[in-house]
PDB file of C-alpha atoms in Angstrom:
ATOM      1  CA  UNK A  18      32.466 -20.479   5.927  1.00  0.00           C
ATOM      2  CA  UNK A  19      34.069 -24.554   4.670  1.00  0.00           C
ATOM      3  CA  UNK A  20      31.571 -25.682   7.516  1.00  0.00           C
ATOM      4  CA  UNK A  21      28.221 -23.422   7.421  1.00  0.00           C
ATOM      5  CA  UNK A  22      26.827 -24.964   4.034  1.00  0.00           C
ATOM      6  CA  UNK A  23      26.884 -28.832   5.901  1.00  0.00           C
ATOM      7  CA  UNK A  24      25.439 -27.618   8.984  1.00  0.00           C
ATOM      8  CA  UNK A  25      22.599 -25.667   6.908  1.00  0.00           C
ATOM      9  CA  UNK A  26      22.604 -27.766   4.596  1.00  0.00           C
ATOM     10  CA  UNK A  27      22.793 -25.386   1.871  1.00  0.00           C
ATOM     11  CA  UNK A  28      24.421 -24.573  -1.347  1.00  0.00           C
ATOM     12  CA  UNK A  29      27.772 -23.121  -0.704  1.00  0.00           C
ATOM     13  CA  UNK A  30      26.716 -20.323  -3.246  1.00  0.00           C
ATOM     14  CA  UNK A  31      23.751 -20.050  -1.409  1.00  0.00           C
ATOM     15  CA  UNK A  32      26.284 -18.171   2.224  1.00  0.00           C
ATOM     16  CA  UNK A  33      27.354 -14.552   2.027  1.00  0.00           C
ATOM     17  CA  UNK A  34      29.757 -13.463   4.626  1.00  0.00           C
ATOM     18  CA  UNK A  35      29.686  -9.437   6.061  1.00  0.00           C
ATOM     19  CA  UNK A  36      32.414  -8.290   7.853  1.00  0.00           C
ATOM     20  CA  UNK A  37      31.327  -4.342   9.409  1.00  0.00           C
ATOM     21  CA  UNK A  38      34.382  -2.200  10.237  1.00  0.00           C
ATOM     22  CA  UNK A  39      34.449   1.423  10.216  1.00  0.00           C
ATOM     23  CA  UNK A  40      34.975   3.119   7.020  1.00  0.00           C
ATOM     24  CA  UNK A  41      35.449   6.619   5.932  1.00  0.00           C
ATOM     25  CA  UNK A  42      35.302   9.321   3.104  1.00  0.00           C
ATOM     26  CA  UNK A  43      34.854   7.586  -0.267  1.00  0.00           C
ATOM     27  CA  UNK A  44      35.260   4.096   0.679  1.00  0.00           C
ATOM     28  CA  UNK A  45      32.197   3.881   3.164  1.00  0.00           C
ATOM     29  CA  UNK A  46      29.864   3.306   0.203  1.00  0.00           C
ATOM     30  CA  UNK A  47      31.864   1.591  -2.296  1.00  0.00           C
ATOM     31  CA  UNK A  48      30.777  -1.155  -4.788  1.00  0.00           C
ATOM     32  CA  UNK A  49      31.737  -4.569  -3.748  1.00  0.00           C
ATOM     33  CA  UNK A  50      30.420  -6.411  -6.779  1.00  0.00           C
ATOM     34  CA  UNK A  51      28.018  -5.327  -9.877  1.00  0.00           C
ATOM     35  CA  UNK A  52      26.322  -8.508  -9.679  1.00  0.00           C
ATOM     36  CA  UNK A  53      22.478  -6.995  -9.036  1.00  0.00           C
ATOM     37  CA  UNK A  54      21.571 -10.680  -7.669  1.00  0.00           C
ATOM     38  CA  UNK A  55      18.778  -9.719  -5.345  1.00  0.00           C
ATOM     39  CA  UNK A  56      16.982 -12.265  -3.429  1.00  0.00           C
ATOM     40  CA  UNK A  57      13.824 -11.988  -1.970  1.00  0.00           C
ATOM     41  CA  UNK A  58      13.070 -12.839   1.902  1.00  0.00           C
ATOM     42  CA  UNK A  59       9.987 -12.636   4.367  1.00  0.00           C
ATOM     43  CA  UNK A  60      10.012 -10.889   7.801  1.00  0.00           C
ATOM     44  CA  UNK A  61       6.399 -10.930   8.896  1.00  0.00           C
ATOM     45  CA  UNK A  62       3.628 -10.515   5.878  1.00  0.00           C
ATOM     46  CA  UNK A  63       6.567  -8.417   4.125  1.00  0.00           C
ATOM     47  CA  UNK A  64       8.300  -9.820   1.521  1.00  0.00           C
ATOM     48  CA  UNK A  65      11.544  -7.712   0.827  1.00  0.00           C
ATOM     49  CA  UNK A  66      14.564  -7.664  -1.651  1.00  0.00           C
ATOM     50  CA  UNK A  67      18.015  -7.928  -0.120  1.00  0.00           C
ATOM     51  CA  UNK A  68      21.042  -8.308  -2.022  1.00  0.00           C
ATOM     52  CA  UNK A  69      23.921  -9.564  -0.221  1.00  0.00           C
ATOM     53  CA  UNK A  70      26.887  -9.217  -3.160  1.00  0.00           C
ATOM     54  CA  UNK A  71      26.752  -5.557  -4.062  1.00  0.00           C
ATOM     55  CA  UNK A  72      27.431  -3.585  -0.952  1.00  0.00           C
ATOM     56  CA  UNK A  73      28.475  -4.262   2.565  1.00  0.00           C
ATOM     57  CA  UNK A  74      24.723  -3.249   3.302  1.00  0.00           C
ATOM     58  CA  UNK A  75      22.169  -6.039   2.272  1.00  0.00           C
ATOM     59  CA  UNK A  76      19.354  -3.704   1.680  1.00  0.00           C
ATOM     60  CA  UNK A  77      17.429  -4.756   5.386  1.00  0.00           C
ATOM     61  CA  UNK A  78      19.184  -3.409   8.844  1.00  0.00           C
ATOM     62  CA  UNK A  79      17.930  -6.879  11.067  1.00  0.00           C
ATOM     63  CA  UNK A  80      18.584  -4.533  13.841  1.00  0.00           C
ATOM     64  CA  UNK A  81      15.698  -2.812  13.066  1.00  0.00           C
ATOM     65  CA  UNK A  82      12.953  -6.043  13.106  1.00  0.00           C
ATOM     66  CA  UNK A  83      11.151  -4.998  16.340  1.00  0.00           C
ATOM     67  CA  UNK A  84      10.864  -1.424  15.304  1.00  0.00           C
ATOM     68  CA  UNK A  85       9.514  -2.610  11.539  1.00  0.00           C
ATOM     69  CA  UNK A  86       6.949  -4.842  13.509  1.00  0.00           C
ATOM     70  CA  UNK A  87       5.866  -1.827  15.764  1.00  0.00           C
ATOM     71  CA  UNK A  88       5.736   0.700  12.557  1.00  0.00           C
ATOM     72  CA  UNK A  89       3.351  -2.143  11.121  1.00  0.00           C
ATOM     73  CA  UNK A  90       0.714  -2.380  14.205  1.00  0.00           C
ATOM     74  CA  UNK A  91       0.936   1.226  14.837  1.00  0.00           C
ATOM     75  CA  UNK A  92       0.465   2.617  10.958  1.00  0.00           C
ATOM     76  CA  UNK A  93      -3.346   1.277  11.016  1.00  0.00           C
ATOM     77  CA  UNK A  94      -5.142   4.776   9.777  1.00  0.00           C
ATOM     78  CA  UNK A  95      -2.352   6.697   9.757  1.00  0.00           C
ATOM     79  CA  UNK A  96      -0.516   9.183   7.626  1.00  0.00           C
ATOM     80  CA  UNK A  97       3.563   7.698   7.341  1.00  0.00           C
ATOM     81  CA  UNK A  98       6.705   9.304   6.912  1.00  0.00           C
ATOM     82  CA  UNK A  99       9.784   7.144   6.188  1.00  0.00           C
ATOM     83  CA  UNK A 100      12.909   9.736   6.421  1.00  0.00           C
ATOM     84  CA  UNK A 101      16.374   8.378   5.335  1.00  0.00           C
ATOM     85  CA  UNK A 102      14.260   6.015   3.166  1.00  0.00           C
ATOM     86  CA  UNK A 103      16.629   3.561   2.336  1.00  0.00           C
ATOM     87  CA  UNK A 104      15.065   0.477   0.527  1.00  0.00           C
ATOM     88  CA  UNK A 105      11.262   1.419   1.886  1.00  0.00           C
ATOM     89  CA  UNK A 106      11.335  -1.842   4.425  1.00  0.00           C
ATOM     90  CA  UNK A 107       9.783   0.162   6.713  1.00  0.00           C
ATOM     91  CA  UNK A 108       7.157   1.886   4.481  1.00  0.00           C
ATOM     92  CA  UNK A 109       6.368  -1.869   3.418  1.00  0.00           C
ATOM     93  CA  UNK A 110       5.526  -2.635   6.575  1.00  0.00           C
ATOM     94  CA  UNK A 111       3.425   0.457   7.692  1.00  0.00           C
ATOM     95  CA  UNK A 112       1.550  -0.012   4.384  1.00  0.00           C
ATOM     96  CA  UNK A 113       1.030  -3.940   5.380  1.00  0.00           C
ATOM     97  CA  UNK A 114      -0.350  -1.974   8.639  1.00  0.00           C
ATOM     98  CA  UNK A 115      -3.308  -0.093   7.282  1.00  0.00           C
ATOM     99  CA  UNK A 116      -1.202   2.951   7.318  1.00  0.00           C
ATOM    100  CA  UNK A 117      -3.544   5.797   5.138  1.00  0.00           C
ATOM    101  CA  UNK A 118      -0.813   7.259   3.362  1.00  0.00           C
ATOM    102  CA  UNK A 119       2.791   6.608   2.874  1.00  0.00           C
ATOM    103  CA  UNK A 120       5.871   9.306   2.150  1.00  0.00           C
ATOM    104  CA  UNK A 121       9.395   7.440   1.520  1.00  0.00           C
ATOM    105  CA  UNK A 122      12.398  10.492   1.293  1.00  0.00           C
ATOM    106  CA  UNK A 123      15.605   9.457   0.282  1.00  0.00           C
ATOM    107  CA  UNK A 124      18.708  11.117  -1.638  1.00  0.00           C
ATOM    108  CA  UNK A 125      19.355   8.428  -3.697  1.00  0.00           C
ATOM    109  CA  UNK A 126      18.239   7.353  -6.917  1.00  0.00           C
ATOM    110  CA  UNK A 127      19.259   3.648  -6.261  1.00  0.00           C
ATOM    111  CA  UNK A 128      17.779   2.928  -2.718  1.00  0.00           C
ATOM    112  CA  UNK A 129      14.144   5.204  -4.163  1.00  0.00           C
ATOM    113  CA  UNK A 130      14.109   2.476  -7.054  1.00  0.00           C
ATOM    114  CA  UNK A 131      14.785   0.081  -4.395  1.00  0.00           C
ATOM    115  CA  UNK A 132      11.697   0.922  -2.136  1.00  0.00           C
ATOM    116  CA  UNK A 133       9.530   0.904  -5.442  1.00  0.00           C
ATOM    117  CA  UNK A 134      10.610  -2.427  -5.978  1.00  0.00           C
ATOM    118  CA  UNK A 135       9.756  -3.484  -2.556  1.00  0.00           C
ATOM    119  CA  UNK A 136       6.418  -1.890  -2.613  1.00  0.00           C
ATOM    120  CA  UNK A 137       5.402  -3.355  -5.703  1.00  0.00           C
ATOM    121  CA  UNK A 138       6.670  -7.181  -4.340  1.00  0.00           C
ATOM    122  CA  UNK A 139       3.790  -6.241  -1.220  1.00  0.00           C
ATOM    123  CA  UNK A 140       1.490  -5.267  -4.144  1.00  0.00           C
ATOM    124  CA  UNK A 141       1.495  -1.748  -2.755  1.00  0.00           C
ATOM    125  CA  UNK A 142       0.780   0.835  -5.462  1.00  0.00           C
ATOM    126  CA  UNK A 143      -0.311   4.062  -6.420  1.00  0.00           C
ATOM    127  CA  UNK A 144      -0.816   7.728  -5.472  1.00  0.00           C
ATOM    128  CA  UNK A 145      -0.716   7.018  -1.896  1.00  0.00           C
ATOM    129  CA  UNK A 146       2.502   5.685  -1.637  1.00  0.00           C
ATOM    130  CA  UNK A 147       4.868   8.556  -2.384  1.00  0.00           C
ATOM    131  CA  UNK A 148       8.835   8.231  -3.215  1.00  0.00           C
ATOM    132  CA  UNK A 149      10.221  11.478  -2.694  1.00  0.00           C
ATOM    133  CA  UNK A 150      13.777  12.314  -4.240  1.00  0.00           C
ATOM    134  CA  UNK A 151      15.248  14.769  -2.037  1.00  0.00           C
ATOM    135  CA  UNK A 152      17.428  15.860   0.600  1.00  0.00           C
ATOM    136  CA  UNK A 153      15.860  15.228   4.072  1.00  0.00           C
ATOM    137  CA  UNK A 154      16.824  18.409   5.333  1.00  0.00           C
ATOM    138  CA  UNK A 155      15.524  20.642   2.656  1.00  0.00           C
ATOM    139  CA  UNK A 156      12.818  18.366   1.830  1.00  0.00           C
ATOM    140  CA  UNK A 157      11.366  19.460   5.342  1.00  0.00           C
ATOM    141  CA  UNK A 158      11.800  22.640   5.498  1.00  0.00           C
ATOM    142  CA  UNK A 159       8.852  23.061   2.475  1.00  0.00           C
ATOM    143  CA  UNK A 160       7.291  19.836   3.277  1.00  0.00           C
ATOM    144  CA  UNK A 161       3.278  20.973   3.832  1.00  0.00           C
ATOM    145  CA  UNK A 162       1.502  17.189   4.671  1.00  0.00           C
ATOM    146  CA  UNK A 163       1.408  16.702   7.983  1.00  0.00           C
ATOM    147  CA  UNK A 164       2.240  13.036   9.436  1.00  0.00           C
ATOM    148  CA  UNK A 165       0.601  10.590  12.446  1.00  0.00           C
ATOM    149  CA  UNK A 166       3.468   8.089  12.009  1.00  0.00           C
ATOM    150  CA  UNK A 167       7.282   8.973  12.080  1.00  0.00           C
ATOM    151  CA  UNK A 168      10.370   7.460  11.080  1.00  0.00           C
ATOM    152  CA  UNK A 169      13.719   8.882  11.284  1.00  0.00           C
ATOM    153  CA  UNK A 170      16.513   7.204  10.529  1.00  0.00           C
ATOM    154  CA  UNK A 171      19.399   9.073   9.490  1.00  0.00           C
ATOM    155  CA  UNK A 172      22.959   7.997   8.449  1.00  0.00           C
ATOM    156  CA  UNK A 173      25.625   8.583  11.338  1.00  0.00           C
ATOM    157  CA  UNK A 174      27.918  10.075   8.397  1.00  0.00           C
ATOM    158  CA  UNK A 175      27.104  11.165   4.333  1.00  0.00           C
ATOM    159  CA  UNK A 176      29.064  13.533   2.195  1.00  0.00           C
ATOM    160  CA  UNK A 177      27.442  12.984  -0.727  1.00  0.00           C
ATOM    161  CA  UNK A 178      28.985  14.798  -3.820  1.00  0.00           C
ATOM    162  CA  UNK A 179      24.758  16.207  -4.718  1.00  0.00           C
ATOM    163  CA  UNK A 180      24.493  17.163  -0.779  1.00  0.00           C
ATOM    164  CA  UNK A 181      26.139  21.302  -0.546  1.00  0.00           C
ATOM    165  CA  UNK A 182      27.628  20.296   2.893  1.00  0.00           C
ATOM    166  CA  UNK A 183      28.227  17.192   4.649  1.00  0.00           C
ATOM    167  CA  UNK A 184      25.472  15.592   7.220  1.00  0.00           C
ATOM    168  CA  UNK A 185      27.000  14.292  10.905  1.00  0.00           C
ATOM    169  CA  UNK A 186      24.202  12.937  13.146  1.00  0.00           C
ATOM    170  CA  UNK A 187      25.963  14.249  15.981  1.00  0.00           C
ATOM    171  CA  UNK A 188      26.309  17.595  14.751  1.00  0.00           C
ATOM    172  CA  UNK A 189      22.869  17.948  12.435  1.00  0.00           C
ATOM    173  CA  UNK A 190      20.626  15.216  14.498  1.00  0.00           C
ATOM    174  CA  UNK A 191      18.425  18.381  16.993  1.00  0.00           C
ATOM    175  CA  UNK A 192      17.582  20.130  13.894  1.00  0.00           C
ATOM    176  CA  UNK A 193      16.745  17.252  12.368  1.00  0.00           C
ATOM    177  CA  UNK A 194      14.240  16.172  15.191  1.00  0.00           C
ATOM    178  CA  UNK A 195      13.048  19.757  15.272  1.00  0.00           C
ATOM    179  CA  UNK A 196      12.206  20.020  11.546  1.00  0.00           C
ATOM    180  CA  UNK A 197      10.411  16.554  11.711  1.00  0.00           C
ATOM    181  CA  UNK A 198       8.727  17.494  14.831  1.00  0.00           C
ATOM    182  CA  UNK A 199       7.176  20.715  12.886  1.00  0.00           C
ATOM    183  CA  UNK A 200       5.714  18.089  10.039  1.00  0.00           C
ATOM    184  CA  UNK A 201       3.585  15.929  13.081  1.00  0.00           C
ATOM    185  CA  UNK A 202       0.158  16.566  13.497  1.00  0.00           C
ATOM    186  CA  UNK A 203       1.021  16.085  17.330  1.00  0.00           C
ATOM    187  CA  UNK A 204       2.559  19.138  19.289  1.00  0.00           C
ATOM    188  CA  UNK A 205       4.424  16.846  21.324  1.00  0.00           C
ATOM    189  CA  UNK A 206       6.646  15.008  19.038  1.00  0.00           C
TER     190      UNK A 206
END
C-alpha cells in the first residue's frame, strides 16, 4: 500500500485495499465506514457507481465482466430479468444492449436505490426499467411477465431479519432455477 500510489502514480487517498475472508451471521454485511463517497467508473459504454469505503463489497463483482459484456450483446430485443439485483450493473448493461424491457428484484432498499442511481448515470429511465422490492423467492412465485433474458445471481448465504427463513444456495438454489425457469418464455431454460 506505501508503494502502489508511486508506481500508479496516484493520490494515496485515491488506493482502497479489500481483504475477502469468510464471514458469518451478523458480521458478513457490516458497515465499514458511513462515508457514502461513491465514485464513478466505466466498463464498456456503462458508466457505474462503486464505492470502495462503505462495505467490503464495492458495488461491481469484476468477476462478473465477461458475463456483463455477454448480458449486453445478447439483451438486443429482449425482455430482462436481473434476480439478486444488487446495484443493477447488469441491468445497465442489458439496457446499453437494446434489451426491450428491464426487471431489477432485490430485497434491499439500499442496493434498489443503488441500481436507480446507476440507471439514471446510463440515462436509462422510465416505465420500462422496473425496480422491484421484493423477495426473489416470493416475488416469483406471482411474477406474471414472462422473460427472453435471465440473470440469476443469488447470495451463497442471507438471513436477513425481513426474510421469514434464511436463504442457502446450496440448500434453496433447484427451486430457485425451477421458479425462474417457469418465468422464461423458453421451455427449455
Amino acid at each position: 500500500m506505501a508503494v502502489l500510489p508511486a508506481v500508479l502514480e496516484i493520490p494515496s487517498d485515491q488506493v482502497f485495499l479489500k481483504v475477502r475472508q469468510r464471514q458469518q451471521g451478523a458480521s458478513q454485511y457490516q458497515k465499514q465506514a458511513e462515508q457514502g463517497r461513491f465514485h464513478e467508473v466505466r466498463e464498456g459504454p456503462a458508466r457505474l457507481l462503486v464505492n470502495f469505503t462503505d462495505y467490503l463489497d464495492t458495488g461491481l463483482f469484476l468477476d462478473h465482466r465477461i458475463t456483463r459484456q455477454l448480458l449486453r450483446e445478447l439483451a438486443a430485443g429482449r425482455r430482462f430479468l436481473n434476480l439478486f439485483g444488487y446495484t443493477g450493473a447488469a441491468t445497465v448493461h442489458a439496457a446499453l444492449g437494446g434489451a426491450t424491457h428491464t426487471t431489477t428484484v432485490d430485497f434491499s432498499a439500499t442496493y434498489l436505490d443503488w441500481a436507480r442511481r446507476n440507471l439514471e448515470l446510463n440515462d436509462i429511465r422510465g416505465p420500462r426499467h422496473e425496480l422491484v422490492r421484493a423477495d426473489c423467492r416470493q416475488w416469483l412465485i406471482w411474477a406474471r411477465d414472462r422473460y427472453d433474458l435471465i440473470f440469476l445471481d443469488p447470495p451463497t448465504f442471507s438471513n436477513s431479519k425481513r426474510l421469514e427463513e434464511t436463504f442457502d444456495v446450496q440448500r434453496d438454489h433447484v427451486e430457485l432455477i425451477a421458479k425462474r425457469c417457469a418465468c422464461s418464455r423458453r421451455t427449455a431454460c
